[in-house]
PDB file of C-alpha atoms in Angstrom:
ATOM      1  CA  SER A   1      18.270 -89.879 131.074  1.00 74.00           C
ATOM      2  CA  ALA A   2      14.964 -91.300 132.448  1.00 87.00           C
ATOM      3  CA  VAL A   3      11.895 -91.363 131.323  1.00 93.00           C
ATOM      4  CA  ILE A   4       8.801 -90.645 133.195  1.00 96.00           C
ATOM      5  CA  SER A   5       5.652 -91.063 132.500  1.00 97.00           C
ATOM      6  CA  GLN A   6       3.043 -89.088 134.355  1.00 97.00           C
ATOM      7  CA  LYS A   7      -1.209 -89.343 134.242  1.00 97.00           C
ATOM      8  CA  PRO A   8      -3.288 -88.287 134.229  1.00 97.00           C
ATOM      9  CA  SER A   9      -2.092 -85.464 131.946  1.00 96.00           C
ATOM     10  CA  ARG A  10      -5.247 -83.496 132.847  1.00 96.00           C
ATOM     11  CA  ASP A  11      -8.600 -83.506 134.789  1.00 97.00           C
ATOM     12  CA  ILE A  12     -11.340 -81.000 136.009  1.00 98.00           C
ATOM     13  CA  CYS A  13     -12.880 -82.039 139.152  1.00 97.00           C
ATOM     14  CA  GLN A  14     -15.210 -80.587 141.379  1.00 97.00           C
ATOM     15  CA  ARG A  15     -14.608 -78.816 144.724  1.00 97.00           C
ATOM     16  CA  GLY A  16     -14.030 -81.521 147.640  1.00 98.00           C
ATOM     17  CA  THR A  17     -13.026 -84.535 145.675  1.00 98.00           C
ATOM     18  CA  SER A  18      -9.683 -85.869 145.142  1.00 98.00           C
ATOM     19  CA  LEU A  19      -7.406 -86.420 142.797  1.00 98.00           C
ATOM     20  CA  THR A  20      -4.022 -89.053 142.502  1.00 98.00           C
ATOM     21  CA  ILE A  21      -1.782 -88.340 139.781  1.00 98.00           C
ATOM     22  CA  GLN A  22       0.816 -91.067 138.969  1.00 98.00           C
ATOM     23  CA  CYS A  23       4.518 -91.060 138.008  1.00 97.00           C
ATOM     24  CA  GLN A  24       6.384 -94.226 136.591  1.00 98.00           C
ATOM     25  CA  VAL A  25      10.365 -93.930 135.919  1.00 96.00           C
ATOM     26  CA  ASP A  26      11.659 -96.058 133.416  1.00 95.00           C
ATOM     27  CA  SER A  27      14.796 -96.580 135.838  1.00 93.00           C
ATOM     28  CA  GLN A  28      15.236 -96.845 139.637  1.00 92.00           C
ATOM     29  CA  VAL A  29      15.804 -93.450 141.093  1.00 89.00           C
ATOM     30  CA  THR A  30      15.945 -92.571 144.713  1.00 87.00           C
ATOM     31  CA  MET A  31      14.439 -88.908 145.231  1.00 88.00           C
ATOM     32  CA  MET A  32      11.426 -88.273 142.761  1.00 93.00           C
ATOM     33  CA  PHE A  33      10.329 -84.640 143.357  1.00 94.00           C
ATOM     34  CA  TRP A  34       6.658 -83.059 143.018  1.00 97.00           C
ATOM     35  CA  TYR A  35       6.006 -79.867 141.956  1.00 96.00           C
ATOM     36  CA  ARG A  36       3.301 -77.282 141.328  1.00 97.00           C
ATOM     37  CA  GLN A  37       2.898 -74.415 138.370  1.00 96.00           C
ATOM     38  CA  GLN A  38       0.052 -72.157 139.496  1.00 95.00           C
ATOM     39  CA  PRO A  39      -0.941 -70.404 136.255  1.00 92.00           C
ATOM     40  CA  GLY A  40       1.207 -68.206 134.591  1.00 89.00           C
ATOM     41  CA  GLN A  41       4.001 -68.737 137.287  1.00 91.00           C
ATOM     42  CA  SER A  42       7.365 -70.597 137.782  1.00 92.00           C
ATOM     43  CA  LEU A  43       7.178 -73.730 139.591  1.00 94.00           C
ATOM     44  CA  THR A  44       7.431 -74.619 143.052  1.00 94.00           C
ATOM     45  CA  LEU A  45       8.237 -77.404 145.106  1.00 94.00           C
ATOM     46  CA  ILE A  46       5.895 -79.364 147.066  1.00 96.00           C
ATOM     47  CA  ALA A  47       7.960 -82.143 148.258  1.00 95.00           C
ATOM     48  CA  THR A  48      11.074 -84.777 148.044  1.00 93.00           C
ATOM     49  CA  ALA A  49       9.405 -87.926 147.975  1.00 93.00           C
ATOM     50  CA  ASN A  50      11.910 -90.750 149.030  1.00 86.00           C
ATOM     51  CA  GLN A  51      11.704 -94.920 149.087  1.00 83.00           C
ATOM     52  CA  GLY A  52      10.890 -96.237 152.459  1.00 80.00           C
ATOM     53  CA  SER A  53      10.440 -93.138 154.700  1.00 83.00           C
ATOM     54  CA  GLU A  54       7.983 -89.877 155.045  1.00 88.00           C
ATOM     55  CA  ALA A  55       8.091 -87.351 151.926  1.00 93.00           C
ATOM     56  CA  THR A  56       9.789 -84.102 152.617  1.00 93.00           C
ATOM     57  CA  TYR A  57       7.332 -81.190 152.739  1.00 95.00           C
ATOM     58  CA  GLU A  58       7.710 -77.506 151.914  1.00 94.00           C
ATOM     59  CA  SER A  59       7.160 -74.602 153.636  1.00 94.00           C
ATOM     60  CA  GLY A  60       3.406 -73.647 153.028  1.00 95.00           C
ATOM     61  CA  PHE A  61       2.406 -77.612 151.616  1.00 97.00           C
ATOM     62  CA  VAL A  62       1.105 -80.407 154.069  1.00 97.00           C
ATOM     63  CA  ILE A  63       0.865 -84.003 154.010  1.00 97.00           C
ATOM     64  CA  ASP A  64      -3.040 -84.340 155.247  1.00 97.00           C
ATOM     65  CA  LYS A  65      -3.660 -81.520 151.628  1.00 98.00           C
ATOM     66  CA  PHE A  66      -0.524 -83.916 149.647  1.00 98.00           C
ATOM     67  CA  PRO A  67      -0.627 -87.155 150.910  1.00 97.00           C
ATOM     68  CA  ILE A  68       2.758 -88.709 148.838  1.00 97.00           C
ATOM     69  CA  SER A  69       3.015 -92.375 148.523  1.00 94.00           C
ATOM     70  CA  ARG A  70       6.362 -93.764 146.890  1.00 94.00           C
ATOM     71  CA  PRO A  71       6.120 -98.134 147.360  1.00 92.00           C
ATOM     72  CA  ASN A  72       8.799 -98.277 145.312  1.00 93.00           C
ATOM     73  CA  LEU A  73      12.091 -97.000 143.402  1.00 93.00           C
ATOM     74  CA  THR A  74      10.326 -96.274 139.877  1.00 95.00           C
ATOM     75  CA  PHE A  75       6.901 -95.283 141.060  1.00 95.00           C
ATOM     76  CA  SER A  76       5.353 -91.913 143.002  1.00 96.00           C
ATOM     77  CA  THR A  77       1.218 -90.500 143.509  1.00 97.00           C
ATOM     78  CA  LEU A  78       0.298 -87.427 144.640  1.00 98.00           C
ATOM     79  CA  THR A  79      -2.809 -86.936 145.951  1.00 98.00           C
ATOM     80  CA  VAL A  80      -4.241 -83.569 145.752  1.00 98.00           C
ATOM     81  CA  SER A  81      -7.302 -83.319 148.352  1.00 98.00           C
ATOM     82  CA  ASN A  82     -10.889 -81.928 149.087  1.00 98.00           C
ATOM     83  CA  MET A  83      -9.560 -80.084 146.163  1.00 97.00           C
ATOM     84  CA  SER A  84     -11.213 -76.017 145.503  1.00 97.00           C
ATOM     85  CA  PRO A  85     -10.899 -73.511 142.627  1.00 97.00           C
ATOM     86  CA  GLU A  86      -7.067 -72.085 144.191  1.00 97.00           C
ATOM     87  CA  ASP A  87      -5.636 -75.729 143.430  1.00 98.00           C
ATOM     88  CA  SER A  88      -6.027 -74.668 139.866  1.00 97.00           C
ATOM     89  CA  SER A  89      -2.613 -75.493 138.757  1.00 97.00           C
ATOM     90  CA  ILE A  90       0.006 -78.127 136.544  1.00 96.00           C
ATOM     91  CA  TYR A  91       0.916 -80.692 138.738  1.00 97.00           C
ATOM     92  CA  LEU A  92       4.526 -82.450 137.876  1.00 97.00           C
ATOM     93  CA  CYS A  93       7.477 -84.577 138.695  1.00 96.00           C
ATOM     94  CA  SER A  94      10.962 -84.169 138.513  1.00 94.00           C
ATOM     95  CA  VAL A  95      13.733 -87.187 138.769  1.00 91.00           C
ATOM     96  CA  ASP A  96      17.347 -85.659 139.037  1.00 83.00           C
ATOM     97  CA  THR A  97      19.494 -87.707 136.458  1.00 77.00           C
ATOM     98  CA  GLY A  98      23.004 -85.979 137.491  1.00 70.00           C
ATOM     99  CA  SER A  99      24.976 -84.431 135.069  1.00 66.00           C
ATOM    100  CA  TYR A 100      22.054 -84.578 132.563  1.00 70.00           C
ATOM    101  CA  GLY A 101      20.201 -82.253 134.722  1.00 79.00           C
ATOM    102  CA  TYR A 102      16.199 -83.541 136.302  1.00 88.00           C
ATOM    103  CA  THR A 103      13.679 -85.435 133.906  1.00 91.00           C
ATOM    104  CA  PHE A 104      10.306 -84.051 134.216  1.00 94.00           C
ATOM    105  CA  GLY A 105       7.066 -85.581 133.755  1.00 95.00           C
ATOM    106  CA  SER A 106       4.325 -84.492 131.094  1.00 95.00           C
ATOM    107  CA  GLY A 107       2.360 -82.329 134.000  1.00 96.00           C
ATOM    108  CA  THR A 108      -1.372 -83.040 134.674  1.00 97.00           C
ATOM    109  CA  ARG A 109      -2.856 -79.578 133.760  1.00 96.00           C
ATOM    110  CA  LEU A 110      -5.795 -79.213 137.072  1.00 97.00           C
ATOM    111  CA  THR A 111      -8.827 -78.196 136.654  1.00 97.00           C
ATOM    112  CA  VAL A 112     -11.042 -77.308 140.024  1.00 98.00           C
ATOM    113  CA  VAL A 113     -14.922 -76.263 139.202  1.00 97.00           C
TER     114      VAL A 113
ATOM    115  CA  SER B   1      10.085 -69.674 147.443  1.00 47.00           C
ATOM    116  CA  GLN B   2      11.412 -68.784 144.196  1.00 51.00           C
ATOM    117  CA  GLN B   3      15.477 -68.629 144.515  1.00 61.00           C
ATOM    118  CA  GLY B   4      15.969 -65.521 141.985  1.00 65.00           C
ATOM    119  CA  GLU B   5      15.081 -63.401 139.457  1.00 79.00           C
ATOM    120  CA  GLU B   6      14.823 -63.817 135.967  1.00 84.00           C
ATOM    121  CA  ASP B   7      14.753 -60.917 133.156  1.00 87.00           C
ATOM    122  CA  PRO B   8      13.300 -59.957 131.078  1.00 92.00           C
ATOM    123  CA  GLN B   9       9.579 -61.208 131.947  1.00 92.00           C
ATOM    124  CA  ALA B  10       8.790 -61.495 128.191  1.00 95.00           C
ATOM    125  CA  LEU B  11      10.871 -61.228 125.371  1.00 96.00           C
ATOM    126  CA  SER B  12       9.420 -60.567 121.550  1.00 97.00           C
ATOM    127  CA  ILE B  13      11.914 -60.931 118.303  1.00 97.00           C
ATOM    128  CA  GLN B  14      11.903 -62.347 114.873  1.00 97.00           C
ATOM    129  CA  GLU B  15      12.752 -64.844 113.593  1.00 97.00           C
ATOM    130  CA  GLY B  16      17.310 -65.415 113.117  1.00 97.00           C
ATOM    131  CA  GLU B  17      18.027 -62.930 115.272  1.00 98.00           C
ATOM    132  CA  ASN B  18      19.413 -63.741 119.376  1.00 98.00           C
ATOM    133  CA  ALA B  19      17.692 -64.006 122.602  1.00 97.00           C
ATOM    134  CA  THR B  20      19.418 -63.334 125.633  1.00 97.00           C
ATOM    135  CA  MET B  21      17.858 -64.317 129.001  1.00 97.00           C
ATOM    136  CA  ASN B  22      19.336 -63.437 132.524  1.00 96.00           C
ATOM    137  CA  CYS B  23      19.193 -65.340 135.809  1.00 95.00           C
ATOM    138  CA  SER B  24      20.334 -63.973 139.549  1.00 94.00           C
ATOM    139  CA  TYR B  25      20.324 -65.822 142.210  1.00 92.00           C
ATOM    140  CA  LYS B  26      20.701 -65.626 146.430  1.00 89.00           C
ATOM    141  CA  THR B  27      22.541 -68.309 147.732  1.00 85.00           C
ATOM    142  CA  SER B  28      25.295 -70.372 146.831  1.00 86.00           C
ATOM    143  CA  ILE B  29      25.219 -73.756 144.293  1.00 87.00           C
ATOM    144  CA  ASN B  30      26.411 -76.284 142.859  1.00 86.00           C
ATOM    145  CA  ASN B  31      25.316 -75.720 139.733  1.00 89.00           C
ATOM    146  CA  LEU B  32      22.877 -74.016 137.277  1.00 92.00           C
ATOM    147  CA  GLN B  33      20.773 -75.200 135.059  1.00 92.00           C
ATOM    148  CA  TRP B  34      18.223 -74.214 132.180  1.00 95.00           C
ATOM    149  CA  TYR B  35      15.053 -75.313 130.811  1.00 95.00           C
ATOM    150  CA  ARG B  36      12.365 -74.837 128.237  1.00 96.00           C
ATOM    151  CA  GLN B  37       8.728 -74.905 128.673  1.00 95.00           C
ATOM    152  CA  ASN B  38       6.284 -75.511 125.927  1.00 92.00           C
ATOM    153  CA  SER B  39       2.553 -74.300 126.210  1.00 84.00           C
ATOM    154  CA  GLY B  40       2.710 -75.597 130.207  1.00 71.00           C
ATOM    155  CA  ARG B  41       3.330 -78.711 129.307  1.00 82.00           C
ATOM    156  CA  GLY B  42       6.655 -80.766 131.029  1.00 86.00           C
ATOM    157  CA  LEU B  43       9.939 -79.011 131.097  1.00 92.00           C
ATOM    158  CA  VAL B  44      13.267 -79.932 128.800  1.00 93.00           C
ATOM    159  CA  HIS B  45      16.387 -79.756 130.188  1.00 92.00           C
ATOM    160  CA  LEU B  46      18.532 -77.427 128.122  1.00 95.00           C
ATOM    161  CA  ILE B  47      21.523 -77.300 129.688  1.00 93.00           C
ATOM    162  CA  LEU B  48      23.686 -77.399 133.033  1.00 91.00           C
ATOM    163  CA  ILE B  49      26.460 -75.173 133.886  1.00 93.00           C
ATOM    164  CA  ARG B  50      28.612 -76.232 137.440  1.00 91.00           C
ATOM    165  CA  SER B  51      29.998 -73.603 139.780  1.00 91.00           C
ATOM    166  CA  ASN B  52      33.309 -74.421 139.096  1.00 94.00           C
ATOM    167  CA  GLU B  53      32.388 -73.991 134.876  1.00 95.00           C
ATOM    168  CA  ARG B  54      32.265 -69.935 133.166  1.00 97.00           C
ATOM    169  CA  GLU B  55      30.534 -70.666 130.176  1.00 98.00           C
ATOM    170  CA  LYS B  56      28.861 -73.552 128.076  1.00 97.00           C
ATOM    171  CA  HIS B  57      27.716 -74.442 124.275  1.00 96.00           C
ATOM    172  CA  SER B  58      25.060 -76.943 123.546  1.00 95.00           C
ATOM    173  CA  GLY B  59      24.259 -75.828 119.416  1.00 97.00           C
ATOM    174  CA  ARG B  60      22.574 -72.677 119.112  1.00 97.00           C
ATOM    175  CA  LEU B  61      22.730 -72.061 122.948  1.00 98.00           C
ATOM    176  CA  ARG B  62      25.466 -70.617 125.187  1.00 98.00           C
ATOM    177  CA  VAL B  63      25.224 -70.024 129.283  1.00 98.00           C
ATOM    178  CA  THR B  64      27.500 -67.783 131.381  1.00 98.00           C
ATOM    179  CA  LEU B  65      27.929 -68.317 135.180  1.00 97.00           C
ATOM    180  CA  ASP B  66      29.248 -65.584 137.095  1.00 97.00           C
ATOM    181  CA  THR B  67      29.523 -66.930 140.686  1.00 94.00           C
ATOM    182  CA  SER B  68      30.577 -63.822 142.445  1.00 95.00           C
ATOM    183  CA  LYS B  69      27.658 -62.376 140.869  1.00 95.00           C
ATOM    184  CA  LYS B  70      25.232 -64.906 141.033  1.00 95.00           C
ATOM    185  CA  SER B  71      23.753 -64.465 137.744  1.00 96.00           C
ATOM    186  CA  SER B  72      23.639 -66.748 134.606  1.00 97.00           C
ATOM    187  CA  SER B  73      22.618 -65.309 131.367  1.00 97.00           C
ATOM    188  CA  LEU B  74      20.857 -68.049 128.110  1.00 98.00           C
ATOM    189  CA  LEU B  75      21.665 -66.735 124.959  1.00 98.00           C
ATOM    190  CA  ILE B  76      20.015 -68.874 122.022  1.00 98.00           C
ATOM    191  CA  THR B  77      21.623 -67.687 118.280  1.00 98.00           C
ATOM    192  CA  ALA B  78      19.779 -67.424 114.671  1.00 98.00           C
ATOM    193  CA  SER B  79      16.262 -68.039 117.030  1.00 97.00           C
ATOM    194  CA  ARG B  80      13.308 -70.158 115.214  1.00 97.00           C
ATOM    195  CA  ALA B  81       9.488 -69.485 115.609  1.00 96.00           C
ATOM    196  CA  ALA B  82       9.383 -73.246 117.315  1.00 96.00           C
ATOM    197  CA  ASP B  83      12.173 -71.630 120.158  1.00 97.00           C
ATOM    198  CA  THR B  84       9.007 -69.586 121.415  1.00 97.00           C
ATOM    199  CA  ALA B  85       8.148 -71.015 124.849  1.00 97.00           C
ATOM    200  CA  SER B  86       9.169 -70.364 128.507  1.00 96.00           C
ATOM    201  CA  TYR B  87      12.543 -70.429 129.909  1.00 97.00           C
ATOM    202  CA  PHE B  88      13.821 -71.091 133.343  1.00 95.00           C
ATOM    203  CA  CYS B  89      16.751 -70.697 135.156  1.00 95.00           C
ATOM    204  CA  ALA B  90      17.220 -73.539 138.220  1.00 93.00           C
ATOM    205  CA  THR B  91      19.527 -73.873 141.010  1.00 90.00           C
ATOM    206  CA  GLY B  92      20.885 -76.853 142.198  1.00 81.00           C
ATOM    207  CA  PRO B  93      22.181 -76.661 146.306  1.00 67.00           C
ATOM    208  CA  GLN B  94      25.613 -76.618 147.292  1.00 60.00           C
ATOM    209  CA  ARG B  95      25.731 -79.441 149.518  1.00 53.00           C
ATOM    210  CA  TYR B  96      23.993 -82.901 148.812  1.00 48.00           C
ATOM    211  CA  ASN B  97      22.205 -83.022 151.934  1.00 46.00           C
ATOM    212  CA  GLN B  98      19.816 -80.287 151.062  1.00 51.00           C
ATOM    213  CA  GLY B  99      17.886 -82.489 149.524  1.00 56.00           C
ATOM    214  CA  GLY B 100      19.144 -81.766 145.672  1.00 70.00           C
ATOM    215  CA  LYS B 101      16.000 -80.010 145.089  1.00 79.00           C
ATOM    216  CA  LEU B 102      15.915 -77.333 142.187  1.00 86.00           C
ATOM    217  CA  ILE B 103      14.700 -73.775 142.955  1.00 88.00           C
ATOM    218  CA  PHE B 104      13.276 -72.445 139.814  1.00 92.00           C
ATOM    219  CA  GLY B 105      13.302 -68.649 138.447  1.00 92.00           C
ATOM    220  CA  GLN B 106      10.409 -66.572 137.556  1.00 92.00           C
ATOM    221  CA  GLY B 107      11.158 -67.356 133.767  1.00 93.00           C
ATOM    222  CA  THR B 108      10.725 -65.477 130.685  1.00 95.00           C
ATOM    223  CA  GLU B 109       8.249 -66.091 128.104  1.00 95.00           C
ATOM    224  CA  LEU B 110      10.187 -65.860 124.520  1.00 97.00           C
ATOM    225  CA  SER B 111       8.100 -65.476 121.766  1.00 97.00           C
ATOM    226  CA  VAL B 112      10.267 -65.840 118.113  1.00 97.00           C
ATOM    227  CA  LYS B 113       7.927 -63.845 114.843  1.00 96.00           C
ATOM    228  CA  PRO B 114       8.048 -65.589 111.690  1.00 93.00           C
TER     229      PRO B 114
END
């Protein structure tokens, strides 16, 4: 199965600023997925990132708020823009490893003050 | 949106007891997966069961799938304090063109007391 390096692991940010989260995979993958986990909640898919094309966003999530880059088959970034306290969550990236299920990054715990 | 419900939402047991968590889902699936999350960190894949399978084992884990009832259960036998975590079921889409995304249940918070 794949190994994902996600960073930063946590950050405390001022409202109105932006934070970029990075995920590096140790193998080439077609799709990468970005999830948000609000405090005490389950995971909600933000978007699917494909290399060479625009990311596909789920209902309730927009590119201006969560721009995604996917410059190659092993790397992706998610930016949380113009942050407010409501954006305080854990953000996770993941990839599909087939029969082994999905591999997740260790998560970025974001607190907006 | 969440795929379905998990119950119980929270479960507290003693070490050595068995823990059973249930998951229901709404749409047709290709597979159902279970994950564990410790203290809000990244998720760890536990087991995957395909829609044409009814039961699967992995160590102390036993998963069942009933596609007619759109439900699954995860049994952890002889639980240990280290099993304390949140457990999530997640469904994979029936059709590949749905993007391969996983849809998660609400999760069960398991506490195993020594």
